[in-house]
mmCIF file of C-alpha atoms in Angstrom:
data_model
loop_
_atom_site.group_PDB
_atom_site.id
_atom_site.type_symbol
_atom_site.label_atom_id
_atom_site.label_comp_id
_atom_site.label_asym_id
_atom_site.label_seq_id
_atom_site.Cartn_x
_atom_site.Cartn_y
_atom_site.Cartn_z
ATOM 1 C CA MET A 1 -7.977 9.803 9.190
ATOM 2 C CA THR A 2 -10.286 12.379 7.670
ATOM 3 C CA SER A 3 -11.926 13.008 11.066
ATOM 4 C CA LEU A 4 -8.705 13.615 12.858
ATOM 5 C CA THR A 5 -7.054 16.828 13.845
ATOM 6 C CA TRP A 6 -3.610 17.824 12.585
ATOM 7 C CA ASP A 7 -1.922 16.673 15.676
ATOM 8 C CA GLN A 8 -3.838 13.299 15.518
ATOM 9 C CA ILE A 9 -2.999 12.696 11.968
ATOM 10 C CA ASN A 10 0.772 13.359 12.548
ATOM 11 C CA ASN A 11 0.757 11.218 15.590
ATOM 12 C CA GLU A 12 -0.814 8.229 13.599
ATOM 13 C CA MET A 13 1.722 8.746 10.841
ATOM 14 C CA TRP A 14 4.583 8.910 13.443
ATOM 15 C CA LEU A 15 3.511 5.644 15.029
ATOM 16 C CA ILE A 16 3.560 3.736 11.654
ATOM 17 C CA GLU A 17 6.746 5.361 10.583
ATOM 18 C CA GLN A 18 8.246 4.321 13.964
ATOM 19 C CA ALA A 19 7.197 0.880 13.695
ATOM 20 C CA ILE A 20 8.474 0.625 9.967
ATOM 21 C CA SER A 21 11.754 2.290 11.083
ATOM 22 C CA ARG A 22 12.352 0.139 13.979
ATOM 23 C CA ILE A 23 11.405 -3.221 12.211
ATOM 24 C CA THR A 24 13.168 -2.539 8.758
ATOM 25 C CA GLY A 25 15.465 0.497 9.331
ATOM 26 C CA ALA A 26 13.816 2.297 6.466
ATOM 27 C CA TYR A 27 11.845 5.555 6.612
ATOM 28 C CA PRO A 28 9.021 5.342 3.876
ATOM 29 C CA ALA A 29 8.582 7.719 1.130
ATOM 30 C CA PHE A 30 4.884 6.841 0.339
ATOM 31 C CA PHE A 31 1.717 6.734 2.363
ATOM 32 C CA ARG A 32 -1.345 4.872 1.716
ATOM 33 C CA PRO A 33 -4.240 6.283 3.746
ATOM 34 C CA PRO A 34 -6.390 3.800 5.457
ATOM 35 C CA TYR A 35 -9.360 2.840 3.445
ATOM 36 C CA GLY A 36 -8.211 5.259 0.694
ATOM 37 C CA LYS A 37 -9.706 8.057 2.455
ATOM 38 C CA TYR A 38 -7.853 11.318 2.919
ATOM 39 C CA ASN A 39 -8.502 15.173 3.043
ATOM 40 C CA ASN A 40 -6.458 18.165 2.575
ATOM 41 C CA LEU A 41 -4.938 17.910 6.192
ATOM 42 C CA VAL A 42 -3.760 14.311 5.478
ATOM 43 C CA LEU A 43 -2.279 15.520 2.112
ATOM 44 C CA GLN A 44 -0.580 18.263 4.006
ATOM 45 C CA ALA A 45 0.717 16.000 6.756
ATOM 46 C CA ALA A 46 2.215 13.621 4.219
ATOM 47 C CA HIS A 47 3.873 16.444 2.269
ATOM 48 C CA VAL A 48 5.427 17.812 5.426
ATOM 49 C CA ARG A 49 6.647 14.235 6.287
ATOM 50 C CA GLY A 50 8.170 14.152 2.726
ATOM 51 C CA GLN A 51 5.749 11.316 1.572
ATOM 52 C CA ASP A 52 3.774 11.040 -1.544
ATOM 53 C CA VAL A 53 0.178 9.651 -0.996
ATOM 54 C CA VAL A 54 -0.606 6.641 -3.075
ATOM 55 C CA VAL A 55 -4.057 5.439 -3.580
ATOM 56 C CA TRP A 56 -5.037 2.368 -5.647
ATOM 57 C CA ASP A 57 -7.321 2.438 -8.685
ATOM 58 C CA PHE A 58 -8.299 -1.308 -8.583
ATOM 59 C CA ASP A 59 -9.537 -3.172 -5.541
ATOM 60 C CA SER A 60 -9.559 -6.934 -5.662
ATOM 61 C CA GLN A 61 -12.242 -6.858 -2.790
ATOM 62 C CA ASP A 62 -10.503 -9.393 -0.720
ATOM 63 C CA SER A 63 -11.006 -7.246 2.416
ATOM 64 C CA THR A 64 -14.704 -7.302 1.840
ATOM 65 C CA GLY A 65 -14.855 -11.024 1.693
ATOM 66 C CA ALA A 66 -14.870 -11.740 -2.001
ATOM 67 C CA SER A 67 -14.040 -15.248 -2.933
ATOM 68 C CA SER A 68 -10.884 -16.129 -4.793
ATOM 69 C CA ALA A 69 -13.155 -16.804 -7.890
ATOM 70 C CA GLN A 70 -14.793 -13.477 -7.669
ATOM 71 C CA GLN A 71 -11.352 -11.665 -7.055
ATOM 72 C CA LYS A 72 -9.961 -13.407 -10.148
ATOM 73 C CA GLN A 73 -13.150 -12.269 -12.062
ATOM 74 C CA ASN A 74 -12.453 -8.782 -10.817
ATOM 75 C CA TYR A 75 -8.908 -8.900 -12.182
ATOM 76 C CA ASP A 76 -10.421 -10.217 -15.612
ATOM 77 C CA ASN A 77 -12.834 -7.381 -15.723
ATOM 78 C CA ALA A 78 -10.297 -4.832 -14.940
ATOM 79 C CA ILE A 79 -7.788 -6.146 -17.549
ATOM 80 C CA ALA A 80 -10.650 -6.398 -20.198
ATOM 81 C CA GLN A 81 -10.989 -2.609 -19.766
ATOM 82 C CA HIS A 82 -7.381 -2.121 -21.132
ATOM 83 C CA PRO A 83 -6.232 0.408 -18.588
ATOM 84 C CA SER A 84 -2.797 1.979 -19.318
ATOM 85 C CA ASN A 85 -1.811 1.055 -15.808
ATOM 86 C CA LEU A 86 -3.399 -0.554 -12.888
ATOM 87 C CA LEU A 87 -2.454 0.010 -9.227
ATOM 88 C CA ALA A 88 -3.975 -2.884 -7.358
ATOM 89 C CA LEU A 89 -4.917 -3.155 -3.638
ATOM 90 C CA ASN A 90 -4.766 -6.748 -2.188
ATOM 91 C CA HIS A 91 -4.049 -7.738 1.440
ATOM 92 C CA GLU A 92 -1.447 -10.351 2.070
ATOM 93 C CA VAL A 93 -3.175 -11.173 5.476
ATOM 94 C CA HIS A 94 -5.840 -13.151 3.413
ATOM 95 C CA GLU A 95 -4.180 -16.498 2.580
ATOM 96 C CA THR A 96 -6.172 -17.108 -0.623
ATOM 97 C CA THR A 97 -5.054 -13.671 -1.980
ATOM 98 C CA VAL A 98 -1.430 -14.911 -1.567
ATOM 99 C CA THR A 99 -1.699 -18.443 -2.760
ATOM 100 C CA GLU A 100 -4.530 -18.092 -5.394
ATOM 101 C CA THR A 101 -5.377 -14.577 -6.377
ATOM 102 C CA ILE A 102 -1.970 -12.976 -6.791
ATOM 103 C CA PRO A 103 -0.240 -15.828 -8.807
ATOM 104 C CA TYR A 104 -3.525 -15.638 -11.210
ATOM 105 C CA ALA A 105 -3.252 -11.874 -11.514
ATOM 106 C CA ILE A 106 0.493 -12.011 -12.138
ATOM 107 C CA GLN A 107 0.008 -14.470 -15.042
ATOM 108 C CA LYS A 108 -3.042 -12.565 -16.445
ATOM 109 C CA LEU A 109 -1.527 -9.206 -16.271
ATOM 110 C CA GLN A 110 1.693 -10.234 -17.947
ATOM 111 C CA ALA A 111 -0.142 -12.172 -20.607
ATOM 112 C CA ALA A 112 -2.024 -8.979 -21.421
ATOM 113 C CA GLY A 113 1.370 -7.112 -21.755
ATOM 114 C CA TYR A 114 1.622 -5.338 -18.377
ATOM 115 C CA ARG A 115 5.048 -4.843 -16.738
ATOM 116 C CA LEU A 116 4.792 -5.259 -13.052
ATOM 117 C CA VAL A 117 6.773 -2.759 -11.057
ATOM 118 C CA THR A 118 6.884 -1.295 -7.631
ATOM 119 C CA VAL A 119 5.018 2.060 -6.809
ATOM 120 C CA ALA A 120 8.445 3.621 -6.497
ATOM 121 C CA GLU A 121 9.597 2.529 -9.932
ATOM 122 C CA CYS A 122 6.321 3.403 -11.600
ATOM 123 C CA LEU A 123 6.654 6.991 -10.143
ATOM 124 C CA GLY A 124 10.538 7.254 -10.713
ATOM 125 C CA LYS A 125 11.188 7.747 -7.023
ATOM 126 C CA ASN A 126 13.079 6.090 -4.298
ATOM 127 C CA PRO A 127 10.989 3.857 -2.031
ATOM 128 C CA TYR A 128 12.566 5.215 1.065
ATOM 129 C CA GLN A 129 13.721 8.628 2.222
ATOM 130 C CA SER A 130 16.297 7.024 4.387
ATOM 131 C CA VAL A 131 17.594 3.406 5.078
ATOM 132 C CA GLY A 132 19.395 2.446 8.174
ATOM 133 C CA SER A 133 19.572 -0.619 10.482
ATOM 134 C CA PRO A 134 16.681 -2.144 12.184
ATOM 135 C CA ALA A 135 16.340 -1.451 15.955
ATOM 136 C CA PRO A 136 17.030 -4.193 18.533
ATOM 137 C CA TYR A 137 13.695 -5.679 19.634
ATOM 138 C CA ASP A 138 12.414 -4.037 22.939
ATOM 139 C CA PRO A 139 9.177 -5.506 24.116
ATOM 140 C CA SER A 140 8.786 -2.754 26.639
ATOM 141 C CA THR A 141 8.475 -0.195 23.876
ATOM 142 C CA TRP A 142 7.354 -1.872 20.804
ATOM 143 C CA HIS A 143 3.544 -1.972 20.347
ATOM 144 C CA CYS A 144 2.865 -2.775 16.719
#
């Protein structure tokens, strides 16, 4: 998004917000910039839209092809550093992340004394700006 104009950034954000709202009925309070990349325009656009920008401080590396064993080692290494908190990036579209890495990470993090919470709970904010009903599916206008 860092190479986009103000209008392009807002259009991209609107498309995602529209999809989330149509599918879930909720309007998000948080924005994770693609690839964690942002600039002042992206921050301003999120602010105008009432969204806090949230970026992870730990990447399991599942999106770069790390094996489940390597992802687990990445978690072990992070936990060994004893950070006061850890905001992890994982991708549920990778089956081994869901079936192997996340269960392992949950067990290890809890054993190390971490309390697992949502971003909203961590920041003490509502996860959504508003919540309504999902829209009826319309294949002629839904292009997710």
